[in-house]
Coordinates of C-alpha atoms in Angstrom, one line a residue:
M128 CA 2.4 -69.5 24.7
E129 CA 4.0 -72.9 25.2
L130 CA 1.6 -75.7 26.2
R131 CA 3.1 -78.3 28.7
T132 CA 3.2 -81.8 27.0
D133 CA 5.6 -83.5 29.4
R134 CA 3.2 -84.4 32.1
R135 CA -0.3 -85.4 32.8
R136 CA -2.6 -82.5 32.2
V137 CA -5.4 -81.5 34.6
V138 CA -8.8 -80.2 33.5
V139 CA -11.9 -78.9 35.2
T140 CA -15.1 -80.8 34.2
G141 CA -17.4 -79.5 36.9
C142 CA -18.0 -76.6 39.3
G143 CA -20.2 -76.4 42.4
V144 CA -20.7 -73.2 44.4
V145 CA -22.7 -72.3 47.5
S146 CA -22.3 -68.6 48.1
P147 CA -23.8 -65.4 49.4
V148 CA -24.8 -64.5 45.9
G149 CA -26.4 -67.9 44.9
N150 CA -26.6 -71.6 46.0
T151 CA -25.9 -72.9 42.5
T152 CA -23.0 -72.4 40.1
A153 CA -25.5 -70.8 37.6
D154 CA -26.9 -68.4 40.2
F155 CA -23.4 -67.4 41.4
W156 CA -22.2 -66.7 37.9
A157 CA -25.3 -64.7 37.0
A158 CA -25.0 -62.6 40.1
L159 CA -21.3 -61.9 39.4
L160 CA -22.0 -60.8 35.7
A161 CA -24.8 -58.6 37.1
G162 CA -22.6 -57.0 39.7
R163 CA -25.0 -58.1 42.5
S164 CA -23.9 -58.0 46.1
G165 CA -24.6 -60.8 48.7
V166 CA -23.6 -58.7 51.6
R167 CA -26.4 -57.8 54.0
A168 CA -27.2 -57.0 57.6
L169 CA -26.7 -60.3 59.7
S170 CA -29.8 -62.1 61.0
R171 CA -28.5 -65.5 62.0
F172 CA -27.8 -64.1 65.5
D173 CA -28.3 -60.8 67.4
A174 CA -25.4 -58.7 66.3
S175 CA -26.6 -55.4 67.8
G176 CA -23.6 -55.3 70.2
L177 CA -21.0 -55.9 67.8
P178 CA -19.0 -53.2 65.9
V179 CA -19.6 -55.1 62.6
R180 CA -23.1 -56.2 62.0
I181 CA -22.8 -57.1 58.3
G182 CA -21.6 -60.2 56.4
G183 CA -22.1 -62.4 53.3
D184 CA -24.5 -65.1 54.6
L185 CA -26.4 -67.7 52.6
T186 CA -30.1 -67.5 52.0
G187 CA -32.4 -70.4 51.2
F188 CA -29.6 -73.0 51.7
D189 CA -31.0 -76.6 51.8
T190 CA -29.3 -79.9 52.3
T191 CA -32.3 -82.0 51.1
G192 CA -31.3 -84.7 48.7
H193 CA -27.6 -84.3 49.6
L194 CA -27.3 -85.3 53.3
T195 CA -29.5 -87.7 55.3
P196 CA -31.2 -86.0 58.3
Q197 CA -28.9 -87.9 60.6
D198 CA -25.8 -86.7 58.7
A199 CA -27.1 -83.2 58.6
R200 CA -27.5 -83.2 62.4
R201 CA -24.0 -84.5 62.8
S202 CA -22.4 -81.9 60.5
D203 CA -21.4 -78.4 61.0
A204 CA -22.5 -76.0 58.3
F205 CA -19.1 -75.8 56.7
T206 CA -19.3 -79.5 56.0
Q207 CA -22.9 -79.2 54.7
Y208 CA -21.8 -76.4 52.3
A209 CA -18.9 -78.5 50.9
V210 CA -21.1 -81.7 50.3
V211 CA -23.7 -79.6 48.4
A212 CA -21.1 -77.9 46.3
A213 CA -19.4 -81.2 45.6
A214 CA -22.6 -82.8 44.5
Q215 CA -23.1 -79.9 42.1
A216 CA -19.6 -80.3 40.7
L217 CA -20.1 -84.0 40.2
R218 CA -23.4 -83.5 38.5
A219 CA -22.0 -80.9 36.2
A220 CA -19.2 -83.3 35.3
G221 CA -21.7 -86.1 34.5
L222 CA -20.5 -88.2 37.5
E223 CA -23.2 -88.2 40.0
P224 CA -23.3 -91.0 40.9
P225 CA -19.5 -91.6 39.8
A226 CA -20.3 -94.9 38.0
G227 CA -17.5 -96.6 36.2
I228 CA -14.9 -94.7 38.2
D229 CA -12.0 -96.6 39.9
P230 CA -12.5 -95.6 43.5
Y231 CA -8.8 -96.0 44.3
R232 CA -8.1 -93.4 41.6
F233 CA -10.6 -91.0 43.0
A234 CA -9.3 -88.3 45.5
A235 CA -10.7 -85.5 47.6
V236 CA -8.8 -82.4 48.9
I237 CA -11.3 -79.9 50.6
G238 CA -9.8 -77.2 52.8
S239 CA -11.1 -74.7 55.4
G240 CA -9.7 -71.7 57.1
Y241 CA -11.9 -71.7 60.2
G242 CA -13.4 -75.2 60.1
A243 CA -16.4 -75.9 62.4
A244 CA -16.1 -72.7 64.4
P245 CA -19.9 -72.5 65.3
A246 CA -20.1 -76.1 66.3
I247 CA -17.1 -75.7 68.6
Q248 CA -18.5 -72.6 70.3
Q249 CA -22.0 -74.3 70.6
Q250 CA -20.6 -77.4 72.3
Y251 CA -18.5 -75.3 74.7
D252 CA -21.8 -73.6 75.7
V253 CA -23.3 -77.0 76.2
L254 CA -20.4 -78.0 78.4
K255 CA -20.5 -74.9 80.4
E256 CA -24.3 -74.8 80.9
H257 CA -25.2 -78.5 81.2
G258 CA -22.0 -80.5 82.0
P259 CA -19.9 -83.0 80.2
R260 CA -22.6 -85.8 79.9
R261 CA -24.4 -83.5 77.4
V262 CA -21.5 -82.9 75.0
S263 CA -22.1 -84.7 71.7
P264 CA -20.2 -88.0 71.3
Y265 CA -19.6 -86.9 67.7
H266 CA -18.0 -83.6 68.6
S267 CA -14.5 -84.7 67.7
V268 CA -15.6 -85.9 64.4
L269 CA -18.0 -83.2 63.3
T270 CA -15.5 -80.4 64.3
A271 CA -12.5 -81.9 62.6
I272 CA -11.3 -80.0 59.5
D273 CA -11.3 -83.2 57.5
H274 CA -14.9 -84.0 58.2
P275 CA -16.0 -82.8 54.6
T276 CA -13.6 -85.2 52.9
S277 CA -14.5 -88.0 55.3
L278 CA -18.2 -87.6 54.6
L279 CA -17.6 -87.2 50.8
S280 CA -15.6 -90.4 50.7
I281 CA -18.4 -92.3 52.3
K282 CA -21.0 -90.7 50.2
Y283 CA -19.1 -91.3 46.8
G284 CA -16.9 -94.3 47.6
I285 CA -13.7 -92.1 47.3
A286 CA -11.0 -94.6 48.2
G287 CA -8.0 -92.8 46.9
P288 CA -6.1 -90.0 48.7
S289 CA -8.4 -87.7 50.8
H290 CA -7.3 -85.0 53.1
A291 CA -8.0 -81.4 54.3
V292 CA -5.7 -78.4 53.9
S293 CA -5.7 -75.1 55.8
A294 CA -3.9 -72.0 54.6
A295 CA -6.1 -69.3 55.8
C296 CA -7.6 -67.2 52.9
A297 CA -5.5 -69.1 50.3
T298 CA -7.0 -72.4 51.3
G299 CA -9.2 -73.0 48.3
A300 CA -6.5 -72.2 45.9
V301 CA -4.1 -74.4 47.7
A302 CA -6.6 -77.4 47.7
I303 CA -7.1 -77.1 43.9
G304 CA -3.3 -76.9 43.5
E305 CA -2.5 -79.9 45.6
A306 CA -5.3 -81.9 44.1
A307 CA -4.0 -81.2 40.7
A308 CA -0.6 -82.3 41.8
L309 CA -2.1 -85.7 42.8
I310 CA -3.5 -86.1 39.3
R311 CA -0.2 -84.9 37.6
S312 CA 1.9 -87.3 39.6
G313 CA -0.4 -90.3 38.6
R314 CA -1.7 -91.0 42.1
A315 CA -5.3 -90.1 40.9
D316 CA -7.4 -89.6 37.8
L317 CA -10.3 -87.7 39.4
A318 CA -10.4 -85.3 42.4
L319 CA -12.9 -83.1 44.2
A320 CA -11.0 -80.0 45.2
G321 CA -12.0 -76.7 46.9
G322 CA -12.7 -74.9 50.2
T323 CA -15.5 -74.2 52.6
D324 CA -16.0 -72.0 55.6
D325 CA -18.8 -70.8 57.9
S326 CA -17.2 -68.2 60.2
L327 CA -20.0 -65.8 60.8
T328 CA -19.9 -66.0 64.6
A329 CA -20.0 -63.3 67.1
V330 CA -16.5 -64.3 68.4
D331 CA -14.9 -64.3 64.9
L332 CA -16.6 -61.0 63.9
A333 CA -15.6 -59.3 67.1
G334 CA -11.9 -60.5 66.9
T335 CA -11.4 -59.6 63.3
A336 CA -13.1 -56.3 63.8
N337 CA -10.8 -55.6 66.7
A338 CA -7.9 -56.4 64.4
R339 CA -9.2 -53.5 62.3
A340 CA -9.6 -55.8 59.2
L341 CA -13.3 -55.5 58.6
S342 CA -15.4 -52.9 56.9
R343 CA -17.7 -51.1 59.3
R344 CA -20.2 -49.8 56.8
N345 CA -23.1 -51.2 58.7
D346 CA -25.4 -48.7 57.1
D347 CA -24.5 -49.7 53.6
P348 CA -23.9 -53.5 53.4
E349 CA -23.9 -53.8 49.6
G350 CA -21.4 -51.0 49.4
A351 CA -19.1 -52.3 52.1
S352 CA -16.7 -54.5 50.0
R353 CA -14.6 -52.1 47.8
P354 CA -11.5 -53.7 46.4
F355 CA -9.1 -51.1 44.8
D356 CA -11.4 -48.2 45.8
R357 CA -10.0 -45.1 47.5
D358 CA -12.8 -45.3 50.1
R359 CA -12.3 -48.9 51.2
D360 CA -12.3 -49.6 54.9
G361 CA -11.7 -53.3 55.2
F362 CA -13.1 -56.6 54.0
V363 CA -16.4 -58.2 54.5
M364 CA -16.6 -61.7 56.2
S365 CA -18.7 -64.2 54.3
V366 CA -19.5 -67.9 54.2
G367 CA -19.8 -70.6 51.5
A368 CA -18.1 -73.4 49.6
T369 CA -16.8 -74.1 46.1
V370 CA -15.7 -77.5 44.8
L371 CA -14.2 -78.2 41.4
A372 CA -14.2 -81.6 39.7
L373 CA -10.7 -82.1 38.4
E374 CA -9.7 -84.9 35.9
E375 CA -6.7 -86.1 34.0
A376 CA -7.3 -84.8 30.5
G377 CA -7.3 -88.2 28.8
H378 CA -9.6 -89.6 31.5
A379 CA -12.1 -86.8 30.8
E380 CA -11.8 -87.1 27.0
R381 CA -12.3 -90.9 27.0
R382 CA -15.6 -90.7 28.9
G383 CA -16.8 -87.8 26.5
A384 CA -16.8 -85.1 29.4
R385 CA -17.2 -81.4 28.5
I386 CA -14.0 -79.8 29.5
L387 CA -14.4 -76.3 30.9
A388 CA -10.7 -75.3 31.4
E389 CA -7.3 -76.6 32.3
V390 CA -5.5 -76.1 35.6
A391 CA -2.2 -75.3 34.0
G392 CA -0.1 -73.8 36.7
Y393 CA 0.1 -73.5 40.5
A394 CA 2.6 -72.2 43.0
A395 CA 2.6 -71.4 46.7
T396 CA 4.9 -69.4 48.9
T397 CA 4.9 -67.9 52.5
D398 CA 5.9 -64.4 53.5
A399 CA 7.4 -65.5 56.8
H400 CA 6.7 -61.9 57.9
H401 CA 3.8 -61.4 60.2
A402 CA 0.6 -63.2 61.5
T403 CA -1.8 -60.9 59.8
A404 CA -0.1 -58.2 57.7
P405 CA 1.3 -59.0 54.3
D406 CA 5.0 -58.5 53.6
P407 CA 5.2 -54.9 52.4
T408 CA 7.7 -55.8 49.8
G409 CA 5.3 -58.2 48.2
A410 CA 8.2 -60.6 47.5
G411 CA 6.2 -63.8 48.3
A412 CA 3.3 -62.8 46.1
V413 CA 5.6 -62.0 43.2
R414 CA 7.4 -65.4 43.6
A415 CA 4.1 -67.2 43.7
M416 CA 2.9 -65.5 40.6
R417 CA 6.1 -66.2 38.7
G418 CA 6.2 -69.8 40.0
A419 CA 2.6 -70.4 38.8
L420 CA 3.4 -69.0 35.4
A421 CA 6.5 -71.1 35.0
D422 CA 4.6 -74.1 36.1
A423 CA 2.0 -73.4 33.3
G424 CA 4.7 -72.8 30.7
C425 CA 3.4 -69.3 30.3
A426 CA 5.1 -65.9 30.1
P427 CA 3.6 -62.8 31.7
E428 CA 2.4 -61.5 28.3
D429 CA 0.4 -64.6 27.8
V430 CA -2.0 -63.8 30.7
G431 CA -5.2 -62.1 29.4
Q432 CA -7.0 -61.6 32.7
I433 CA -6.1 -61.3 36.4
S434 CA -8.5 -62.4 39.2
A435 CA -7.1 -60.3 42.0
H436 CA -7.2 -61.4 45.6
G437 CA -8.7 -57.9 46.1
T438 CA -10.0 -57.9 49.7
G439 CA -10.7 -54.2 50.1
T440 CA -8.1 -53.5 52.7
V441 CA -5.6 -50.8 52.0
L442 CA -2.4 -53.0 52.7
N443 CA -3.6 -56.0 50.6
D444 CA -4.8 -54.0 47.7
R445 CA -1.8 -51.8 47.4
I446 CA 0.8 -54.6 48.0
E447 CA -1.0 -56.8 45.4
A448 CA -1.0 -54.0 42.9
A449 CA 2.7 -53.4 43.4
A450 CA 3.4 -57.2 43.0
L451 CA 1.4 -57.3 39.8
R452 CA 3.5 -54.4 38.4
E453 CA 6.7 -56.3 39.4
V454 CA 5.5 -59.5 37.5
F455 CA 3.7 -58.0 34.5
G456 CA 5.3 -54.6 34.0
S457 CA 3.1 -51.5 33.8
D458 CA 2.7 -51.6 29.9
H459 CA 1.2 -55.1 29.8
L460 CA -0.7 -54.5 33.0
R461 CA -2.5 -51.5 31.5
R462 CA -3.8 -53.9 28.9
T463 CA -4.9 -56.8 31.2
P464 CA -8.3 -56.7 32.7
V465 CA -8.3 -57.1 36.5
T466 CA -11.5 -58.3 38.4
A467 CA -12.2 -58.9 42.0
V468 CA -15.0 -61.3 42.9
K469 CA -15.0 -60.4 46.7
S470 CA -16.6 -57.1 45.8
M471 CA -19.8 -59.0 45.4
T472 CA -19.4 -62.2 47.5
G473 CA -17.5 -60.7 50.4
H474 CA -14.5 -62.7 51.6
M475 CA -15.5 -66.4 51.8
L476 CA -12.2 -67.1 53.6
G477 CA -11.2 -70.7 53.0
A478 CA -13.6 -70.9 50.1
S479 CA -12.7 -67.7 48.4
G480 CA -9.7 -68.9 46.4
A481 CA -11.9 -71.8 45.0
A482 CA -14.8 -69.5 44.3
E483 CA -12.4 -67.2 42.3
A484 CA -11.0 -70.1 40.4
A485 CA -14.5 -71.2 39.5
A486 CA -15.2 -67.6 38.3
A487 CA -12.1 -67.8 36.1
V488 CA -13.3 -71.2 34.7
L489 CA -16.6 -69.7 33.9
S490 CA -15.0 -66.7 32.4
L491 CA -13.0 -68.8 30.1
R492 CA -16.1 -70.8 29.2
D493 CA -18.4 -67.8 28.5
R494 CA -15.7 -65.3 27.4
R495 CA -17.0 -62.6 29.9
I496 CA -15.3 -60.9 32.9
P497 CA -17.4 -60.0 36.0
P498 CA -17.0 -56.4 37.1
I499 CA -15.5 -55.0 40.4
R500 CA -18.5 -53.7 42.3
N501 CA -18.1 -50.5 44.4
C502 CA -14.9 -49.4 42.8
D503 CA -16.2 -45.8 42.2
H504 CA -12.8 -44.1 42.7
P505 CA -10.0 -46.5 41.6
D506 CA -6.9 -46.2 43.7
E507 CA -4.6 -47.9 41.1
E508 CA -5.0 -45.8 38.0
D509 CA -2.5 -47.9 35.9
L510 CA -4.6 -51.2 36.4
D511 CA -7.2 -52.0 33.9
L512 CA -9.9 -52.5 36.5
V513 CA -13.1 -53.9 35.2
V514 CA -15.5 -51.4 36.9
K515 CA -18.4 -50.4 34.5
G516 CA -20.3 -53.7 34.2
A517 CA -19.2 -57.1 32.8
R518 CA -16.9 -57.0 29.9
D519 CA -16.7 -59.2 26.9
W520 CA -13.3 -60.9 26.5
D521 CA -11.6 -63.4 24.3
G522 CA -8.5 -64.3 26.2
D523 CA -7.0 -67.8 26.9
V524 CA -5.3 -67.5 30.3
V525 CA -6.4 -66.3 33.7
L526 CA -4.1 -65.8 36.6
S527 CA -5.9 -66.1 40.0
N528 CA -4.4 -64.8 43.2
S529 CA -5.1 -65.8 46.7
F530 CA -3.3 -64.5 49.7
G531 CA -4.0 -65.0 53.4
F532 CA -3.3 -64.4 57.0
G533 CA -0.1 -66.0 58.2
G534 CA 1.6 -65.0 54.9
H535 CA 0.1 -67.7 52.7
N536 CA 0.3 -67.0 49.0
A537 CA -1.3 -69.4 46.4
V538 CA -1.6 -68.6 42.7
L539 CA -3.4 -70.7 40.0
V540 CA -3.1 -70.3 36.2
L541 CA -6.2 -71.5 34.3
K542 CA -6.3 -71.9 30.5
R543 CA -8.8 -72.5 27.8
H544 CA -8.4 -76.2 27.1
A545 CA -6.7 -77.2 23.8
A546 CA -7.3 -80.9 23.0

């Protein structure tokens, strides 16, 4: 394995997670290792008339200490999730507050797939029922997809580059990759990067169910998300946020930070095929994986773990498995553990790629791989699927896949940090 020494290296010094399996990074990781599901019957609204009545929602989420009451009122949930996850990441990195940091070298790239969907729908109802004078004067601000980065910049004095990205279900991985590029290029030394979404609305559930993409196991919520299982019937829509604190390696080392992992490689491609269905050839996914490995200076045989996109839809799972065979070859693939975090969290959409990157970082830290829940009858017998509980592991490189509607493909390579 060749380490890249010809550019600035990017490391992870903090993770923050708000998810259906826990509202802290520690709770998230403990749930994943235990194989615990966060999918449940929906209670945030009356879903009785919908074909899908389950999802991965948050429980016990609280913004106290992170947002002023005024900012909380003026923020949609997707912004609130991102702010809390970012605070966790900075605290873990020893940077809350970020004292001694050059604000013009501090960046933020937080993405979302759906943005402020609930707030948009709510304000439309206000307009329809009460007229234009009752629409919030903050509507255009709080529903903007860049609202999380805007609020974080004010909260933490982030005066360097800050922006939002949106690439459907690949958003979180794209945000991390693009933030890493800011640091590598010398435009920043520190960045908050990740994704956030809150799309559990009646409209979004109905539309995605009508597209036949969602599991309809309403009577078995915890068993609904089944990546790589023969009995899968679709993905489970979930909410949450994940933010990583990324730093230039020397910057982190000089301040004595604990380095969790290195963001060694990133690549993104587009299928240019269909609005919702992946390219059946898997060519875009293959190219993204190969590009990320090349960016990391890794060969396929260097990879010791694969974090699959693993949605639990037949097309996605089978095309991803075929793409993995193309990149790694069947012999190496049989010896490379594959996990799929969505089996427990459900699909956190714009946050999912970041959540899975965080799980990869924690796997490198603790040398354990979380299992794939509900994979009782594996459909891909030549994949080393981690299905019987968490597995001890001593690898150094994780490849994390994120693919999305619109043909978006993003792949991250995370390494154990070598000083």
